[in-house]
Amino acid sequence: MDIRNLINNIAFNNYEPSIDELERIISVNGDDMHYLFSVADKVREEYCSDEVQIRAIIEFSNYCRCQCKYCGLNCHNTEVKRYRMSPEEIVSTAKEAVDAGYKTLVLQSGEDMFYTKDMVCNIVKDIKAIDDIAITLSIGERSCDEFKAFKEAGADRFLIKHETADEDLYNSLHPHSTFKRRIQCLKDLKSLGFQTGSGFMIGLPHQTNRIIAKDIMLLKEIGVHMAGIGPFISHPKTDLKDCNNGDAMMTLKAVATTRILLKDPMLPVTTSLGVLEEKNKSLAFGSGANVIMQKVQPIQYRKMYEIYPKDTKDEPSVLAKRLELEDFIKSCGRKISKSRGDFGLLK
Ligand code: 5AD
């Protein structure tokens, strides 16, 4: 099949591509690549409207028990200054974000067992008492029993990326856990009724276009409600310090292909894509993305949450940052969502 027909058939006729066909799409360049982006943009408009969902993210602890070979917060990195926000501090930051207009809060941290099941539940309940806001947890692997308690406490969504769909590559990058365990977490979360998010990185060493095709197929098989797709960025304090960064165009192709195949998931413009180059963010909005996240924790913590190297300027207040982001979204020709932006309720 001609590549443009293939793209159209997937996007508009629900054609189910083979892994070979997905790999062909991921490999397009030049005009065909821009064609892919424009089709993804149409699908995004049809299923998600023109509204961009803005999420506030509170990175509340950078302690982590994991050994992810790509991540600057891995437990072997003794040079990173570690911090934990107290539950009170987390809830008051949440309040500030709500006052600035946010309707969704993402609570993210390293895998930090300091925050027990009960502590996480109480934080969720205290934030829920502020207003009708959606809460996403992004705190790593926990037992199914803990996931269930978080759901009962009021958490709406959970984000845990599969990182790569290649089992051997996954296991080599995560010596503390396994691919099977990660997929089990995603299945548990879905069956508990969470709006469930996964995602993966572009440009990991030994990744091929076929693996990226498998990543996208896996998102479809799991039936994710959101998927964060971002380039790998080399961090000097990790085993992968000498590896090249992932490619921005490949990242955009993966976002666009995910949009045409899955249709309605939440697809964020990832921060790492903006780290490569600021203008990638507006390109991502034109290639299928409909979500953006903004850090809202106090400035001293923003600097310390260094998964990968990035500039953290002395940024203005939570409200001023929100207004700046709204202007940027409007400059991309898009509108600002005023709702919680729940999966399935965008149109
Ligand atoms: N480059 C890009 N993304 C990274 N992540 C972690 N380390 C890196 C890196 N070096 C992403 C992973 C992880 C999330 C916390 O951040 O996808 O799930």
GROMACS .gro file of N, CA and C in nm, residues 210-310:
model
  303
  210ARG      N    1   1.183  -0.064   1.459
  210ARG     CA    2   1.089  -0.174   1.483
  210ARG      C    3   1.045  -0.174   1.631
  211ILE      N    4   1.140  -0.145   1.719
  211ILE     CA    5   1.104  -0.140   1.861
  211ILE      C    6   1.005  -0.026   1.886
  212ILE      N    7   1.026   0.087   1.820
  212ILE     CA    8   0.931   0.199   1.836
  212ILE      C    9   0.792   0.157   1.786
  213ALA      N   10   0.790   0.083   1.674
  213ALA     CA   11   0.660   0.032   1.624
  213ALA      C   12   0.597  -0.058   1.730
  214LYS      N   13   0.679  -0.140   1.795
  214LYS     CA   14   0.627  -0.228   1.902
  214LYS      C   15   0.578  -0.146   2.023
  215ASP      N   16   0.648  -0.036   2.052
  215ASP     CA   17   0.604   0.052   2.162
  215ASP      C   18   0.462   0.102   2.137
  216ILE      N   19   0.439   0.144   2.012
  216ILE     CA   20   0.308   0.202   1.980
  216ILE      C   21   0.201   0.093   1.981
  217MET      N   22   0.237  -0.025   1.930
  217MET     CA   23   0.144  -0.139   1.931
  217MET      C   24   0.109  -0.176   2.076
  218LEU      N   25   0.208  -0.169   2.162
  218LEU     CA   26   0.184  -0.203   2.304
  218LEU      C   27   0.086  -0.104   2.369
  219LEU      N   28   0.101   0.024   2.337
  219LEU     CA   29   0.006   0.124   2.391
  219LEU      C   30  -0.137   0.086   2.352
  220LYS      N   31  -0.149   0.041   2.225
  220LYS     CA   32  -0.282   0.003   2.174
  220LYS      C   33  -0.333  -0.122   2.246
  221GLU      N   34  -0.245  -0.220   2.263
  221GLU     CA   35  -0.286  -0.345   2.328
  221GLU      C   36  -0.330  -0.322   2.473
  222ILE      N   37  -0.254  -0.239   2.544
  222ILE     CA   38  -0.290  -0.211   2.683
  222ILE      C   39  -0.420  -0.130   2.687
  223GLY      N   40  -0.439  -0.047   2.584
  223GLY     CA   41  -0.556   0.042   2.583
  223GLY      C   42  -0.534   0.159   2.676
  224VAL      N   43  -0.420   0.224   2.662
  224VAL     CA   44  -0.387   0.335   2.752
  224VAL      C   45  -0.478   0.455   2.728
  225HIS      N   46  -0.495   0.534   2.832
  225HIS     CA   47  -0.572   0.658   2.820
  225HIS      C   48  -0.479   0.777   2.798
  226MET      N   49  -0.351   0.760   2.829
  226MET     CA   50  -0.254   0.865   2.801
  226MET      C   51  -0.119   0.801   2.771
  227ALA      N   52  -0.037   0.875   2.698
  227ALA     CA   53   0.096   0.822   2.665
  227ALA      C   54   0.195   0.937   2.652
  228GLY      N   55   0.296   0.935   2.736
  228GLY     CA   56   0.402   1.036   2.730
  228GLY      C   57   0.518   0.981   2.647
  229ILE      N   58   0.545   1.047   2.537
  229ILE     CA   59   0.651   1.000   2.447
  229ILE      C   60   0.755   1.111   2.437
  230GLY      N   61   0.875   1.083   2.484
  230GLY     CA   62   0.977   1.189   2.484
  230GLY      C   63   1.113   1.135   2.445
  231PRO      N   64   1.201   1.225   2.399
  231PRO     CA   65   1.336   1.181   2.363
  231PRO      C   66   1.419   1.149   2.488
  232PHE      N   67   1.503   1.051   2.475
  232PHE     CA   68   1.604   1.024   2.579
  232PHE      C   69   1.703   1.141   2.579
  233ILE      N   70   1.738   1.187   2.699
  233ILE     CA   71   1.838   1.293   2.711
  233ILE      C   72   1.949   1.245   2.804
  234SER      N   73   2.069   1.248   2.753
  234SER     CA   74   2.181   1.190   2.826
  234SER      C   75   2.213   1.272   2.952
  235HIS      N   76   2.230   1.202   3.062
  235HIS     CA   77   2.262   1.267   3.190
  235HIS      C   78   2.404   1.226   3.231
  236PRO      N   79   2.488   1.324   3.268
  236PRO     CA   80   2.630   1.294   3.295
  236PRO      C   81   2.654   1.199   3.413
  237LYS      N   82   2.557   1.184   3.501
  237LYS     CA   83   2.578   1.099   3.618
  237LYS      C   84   2.508   0.963   3.603
  238THR      N   85   2.500   0.915   3.481
  238THR     CA   86   2.436   0.784   3.457
  238THR      C   87   2.526   0.697   3.369
  239ASP      N   88   2.494   0.569   3.363
  239ASP     CA   89   2.570   0.476   3.277
  239ASP      C   90   2.561   0.516   3.130
  240LEU      N   91   2.456   0.588   3.093
  240LEU     CA   92   2.436   0.624   2.952
  240LEU      C   93   2.490   0.764   2.920
  241LYS      N   94   2.585   0.810   3.000
  241LYS     CA   95   2.633   0.948   2.984
  241LYS      C   96   2.695   0.976   2.848
  242ASP      N   97   2.750   0.872   2.783
  242ASP     CA   98   2.814   0.897   2.654
  242ASP      C   99   2.722   0.873   2.534
  243CYS      N  100   2.597   0.843   2.561
  243CYS     CA  101   2.504   0.815   2.450
  243CYS      C  102   2.446   0.944   2.395
  244ASN      N  103   2.407   0.938   2.266
  244ASN     CA  104   2.346   1.056   2.204
  244ASN      C  105   2.203   1.075   2.254
  245ASN      N  106   2.159   1.201   2.250
  245ASN     CA  107   2.019   1.229   2.281
  245ASN      C  108   1.928   1.172   2.173
  246GLY      N  109   1.802   1.150   2.210
  246GLY     CA  110   1.703   1.105   2.112
  246GLY      C  111   1.673   1.217   2.013
  247ASP      N  112   1.609   1.178   1.902
  247ASP     CA  113   1.585   1.270   1.793
  247ASP      C  114   1.444   1.331   1.804
  248ALA      N  115   1.438   1.465   1.788
  248ALA     CA  116   1.309   1.533   1.803
  248ALA      C  117   1.209   1.490   1.695
  249MET      N  118   1.255   1.480   1.570
  249MET     CA  119   1.162   1.443   1.461
  249MET      C  120   1.108   1.302   1.480
  250MET      N  121   1.196   1.212   1.526
  250MET     CA  122   1.150   1.075   1.551
  250MET      C  123   1.045   1.076   1.662
  251THR      N  124   1.066   1.161   1.761
  251THR     CA  125   0.968   1.172   1.871
  251THR      C  126   0.833   1.219   1.815
  252LEU      N  127   0.838   1.321   1.729
  252LEU     CA  128   0.713   1.373   1.672
  252LEU      C  129   0.644   1.266   1.586
  253LYS      N  130   0.724   1.188   1.513
  253LYS     CA  131   0.663   1.080   1.431
  253LYS      C  132   0.596   0.977   1.520
  254ALA      N  133   0.659   0.948   1.635
  254ALA     CA  134   0.599   0.849   1.726
  254ALA      C  135   0.469   0.903   1.787
  255VAL      N  136   0.469   1.032   1.820
  255VAL     CA  137   0.345   1.093   1.875
  255VAL      C  138   0.235   1.088   1.769
  256ALA      N  139   0.270   1.128   1.646
  256ALA     CA  140   0.170   1.133   1.538
  256ALA      C  141   0.116   0.993   1.507
  257THR      N  142   0.204   0.895   1.504
  257THR     CA  143   0.160   0.758   1.473
  257THR      C  144   0.070   0.704   1.584
  258THR      N  145   0.105   0.740   1.709
  258THR     CA  146   0.020   0.699   1.821
  258THR      C  147  -0.118   0.764   1.808
  259ARG      N  148  -0.121   0.888   1.769
  259ARG     CA  149  -0.250   0.958   1.754
  259ARG      C  150  -0.336   0.891   1.646
  260ILE      N  151  -0.277   0.860   1.530
  260ILE     CA  152  -0.363   0.804   1.423
  260ILE      C  153  -0.407   0.662   1.457
  261LEU      N  154  -0.327   0.589   1.532
  261LEU     CA  155  -0.365   0.450   1.564
  261LEU      C  156  -0.462   0.444   1.682
  262LEU      N  157  -0.435   0.519   1.788
  262LEU     CA  158  -0.518   0.508   1.910
  262LEU      C  159  -0.633   0.608   1.914
  263LYS      N  160  -0.623   0.712   1.837
  263LYS     CA  161  -0.727   0.816   1.821
  263LYS      C  162  -0.745   0.911   1.939
  264ASP      N  163  -0.791   0.859   2.054
  264ASP     CA  164  -0.837   0.953   2.158
  264ASP      C  165  -0.752   0.965   2.284
  265PRO      N  166  -0.633   0.907   2.291
  265PRO     CA  167  -0.562   0.922   2.419
  265PRO      C  168  -0.511   1.064   2.442
  266MET      N  169  -0.479   1.091   2.570
  266MET     CA  170  -0.414   1.217   2.605
  266MET      C  171  -0.268   1.204   2.567
  267LEU      N  172  -0.219   1.292   2.484
  267LEU     CA  173  -0.078   1.286   2.443
  267LEU      C  174  -0.010   1.417   2.479
  268PRO      N  175   0.073   1.415   2.583
  268PRO     CA  176   0.140   1.538   2.623
  268PRO      C  177   0.257   1.575   2.533
  269VAL      N  178   0.282   1.705   2.529
  269VAL     CA  179   0.408   1.756   2.477
  269VAL      C  180   0.505   1.734   2.594
  270THR      N  181   0.601   1.646   2.580
  270THR     CA  182   0.686   1.615   2.696
  270THR      C  183   0.790   1.726   2.718
  271THR      N  184   0.826   1.743   2.844
  271THR     CA  185   0.924   1.845   2.879
  271THR      C  186   1.057   1.817   2.809
  272SER      N  187   1.093   1.689   2.798
  272SER     CA  188   1.222   1.654   2.737
  272SER      C  189   1.228   1.699   2.590
  273LEU      N  190   1.113   1.699   2.523
  273LEU     CA  191   1.112   1.745   2.383
  273LEU      C  192   1.144   1.894   2.378
  274GLY      N  193   1.091   1.968   2.473
  274GLY     CA  194   1.119   2.112   2.481
  274GLY      C  195   1.263   2.139   2.521
  275VAL      N  196   1.324   2.045   2.594
  275VAL     CA  197   1.463   2.062   2.637
  275VAL      C  198   1.556   2.059   2.514
  276LEU      N  199   1.526   1.971   2.418
  276LEU     CA  200   1.608   1.964   2.297
  276LEU      C  201   1.606   2.098   2.225
  277GLU      N  202   1.486   2.150   2.209
  277GLU     CA  203   1.467   2.281   2.147
  277GLU      C  204   1.327   2.329   2.177
  278GLU      N  205   1.316   2.453   2.223
  278GLU     CA  206   1.188   2.509   2.266
  278GLU      C  207   1.080   2.498   2.156
  279LYS      N  208   1.120   2.522   2.032
  279LYS     CA  209   1.019   2.527   1.926
  279LYS      C  210   0.956   2.390   1.895
  280ASN      N  211   1.019   2.283   1.945
  280ASN     CA  212   0.960   2.151   1.927
  280ASN      C  213   0.822   2.141   1.992
  281LYS      N  214   0.801   2.224   2.093
  281LYS     CA  215   0.674   2.215   2.165
  281LYS      C  216   0.558   2.254   2.074
  282SER      N  217   0.576   2.361   1.996
  282SER     CA  218   0.466   2.399   1.908
  282SER      C  219   0.452   2.298   1.794
  283LEU      N  220   0.564   2.241   1.749
  283LEU     CA  221   0.554   2.137   1.646
  283LEU      C  222   0.475   2.017   1.698
  284ALA      N  223   0.496   1.983   1.826
  284ALA     CA  224   0.425   1.868   1.883
  284ALA      C  225   0.274   1.893   1.886
  285PHE      N  226   0.236   2.019   1.916
  285PHE     CA  227   0.092   2.051   1.915
  285PHE      C  228   0.034   2.034   1.775
  286GLY      N  229   0.115   2.046   1.673
  286GLY     CA  230   0.067   2.026   1.536
  286GLY      C  231   0.081   1.883   1.488
  287SER      N  232   0.124   1.792   1.574
  287SER     CA  233   0.149   1.653   1.532
  287SER      C  234   0.072   1.553   1.617
  288GLY      N  235  -0.033   1.600   1.683
  288GLY     CA  236  -0.118   1.506   1.756
  288GLY      C  237  -0.125   1.528   1.906
  289ALA      N  238  -0.038   1.611   1.962
  289ALA     CA  239  -0.038   1.628   2.109
  289ALA      C  240  -0.150   1.723   2.152
  290ASN      N  241  -0.203   1.699   2.273
  290ASN     CA  242  -0.313   1.785   2.323
  290ASN      C  243  -0.302   1.818   2.472
  291VAL      N  244  -0.188   1.789   2.532
  291VAL     CA  245  -0.172   1.809   2.676
  291VAL      C  246  -0.036   1.873   2.701
  292ILE      N  247  -0.027   1.953   2.808
  292ILE     CA  248   0.105   2.001   2.850
  292ILE      C  249   0.108   2.009   3.003
  293MET      N  250   0.223   1.980   3.059
  293MET     CA  251   0.235   1.982   3.205
  293MET      C  252   0.326   2.097   3.245
  294GLN      N  253   0.296   2.152   3.363
  294GLN     CA  254   0.374   2.264   3.413
  294GLN      C  255   0.413   2.237   3.559
  295LYS      N  256   0.541   2.250   3.588
  295LYS     CA  257   0.587   2.229   3.726
  295LYS      C  258   0.536   2.339   3.817
  296VAL      N  259   0.488   2.304   3.934
  296VAL     CA  260   0.439   2.408   4.025
  296VAL      C  261   0.503   2.402   4.164
  297GLN      N  262   0.591   2.304   4.187
  297GLN     CA  263   0.651   2.301   4.322
  297GLN      C  264   0.746   2.420   4.340
  298PRO      N  265   0.778   2.457   4.465
  298PRO     CA  266   0.866   2.570   4.488
  298PRO      C  267   0.998   2.557   4.409
  299ILE      N  268   1.048   2.671   4.366
  299ILE     CA  269   1.161   2.679   4.272
  299ILE      C  270   1.282   2.596   4.315
  300GLN      N  271   1.314   2.596   4.445
  300GLN     CA  272   1.436   2.523   4.487
  300GLN      C  273   1.424   2.374   4.456
  301TYR      N  274   1.303   2.322   4.459
  301TYR     CA  275   1.284   2.179   4.429
  301TYR      C  276   1.285   2.153   4.278
  302ARG      N  277   1.238   2.252   4.200
  302ARG     CA  278   1.236   2.232   4.054
  302ARG      C  279   1.376   2.202   4.003
  303LYS      N  280   1.473   2.273   4.058
  303LYS     CA  281   1.612   2.255   4.013
  303LYS      C  282   1.665   2.117   4.049
  304MET      N  283   1.622   2.067   4.164
  304MET     CA  284   1.678   1.941   4.213
  304MET      C  285   1.617   1.817   4.147
  305TYR      N  286   1.503   1.835   4.081
  305TYR     CA  287   1.439   1.718   4.019
  305TYR      C  288   1.500   1.697   3.882
  306GLU      N  289   1.626   1.655   3.881
  306GLU     CA  290   1.697   1.651   3.753
  306GLU      C  291   1.707   1.508   3.699
  307ILE      N  292   1.599   1.467   3.630
  307ILE     CA  293   1.599   1.337   3.564
  307ILE      C  294   1.702   1.340   3.451
  308TYR      N  295   1.704   1.454   3.382
  308TYR     CA  296   1.801   1.479   3.275
  308TYR      C  297   1.839   1.626   3.285
  309PRO      N  298   1.957   1.665   3.232
  309PRO     CA  299   2.001   1.804   3.248
  309PRO      C  300   1.906   1.901   3.177
  310LYS      N  301   1.874   2.008   3.241
  310LYS     CA  302   1.793   2.112   3.177
  310LYS      C  303   1.816   2.244   3.250
   0.00000   0.00000   0.00000
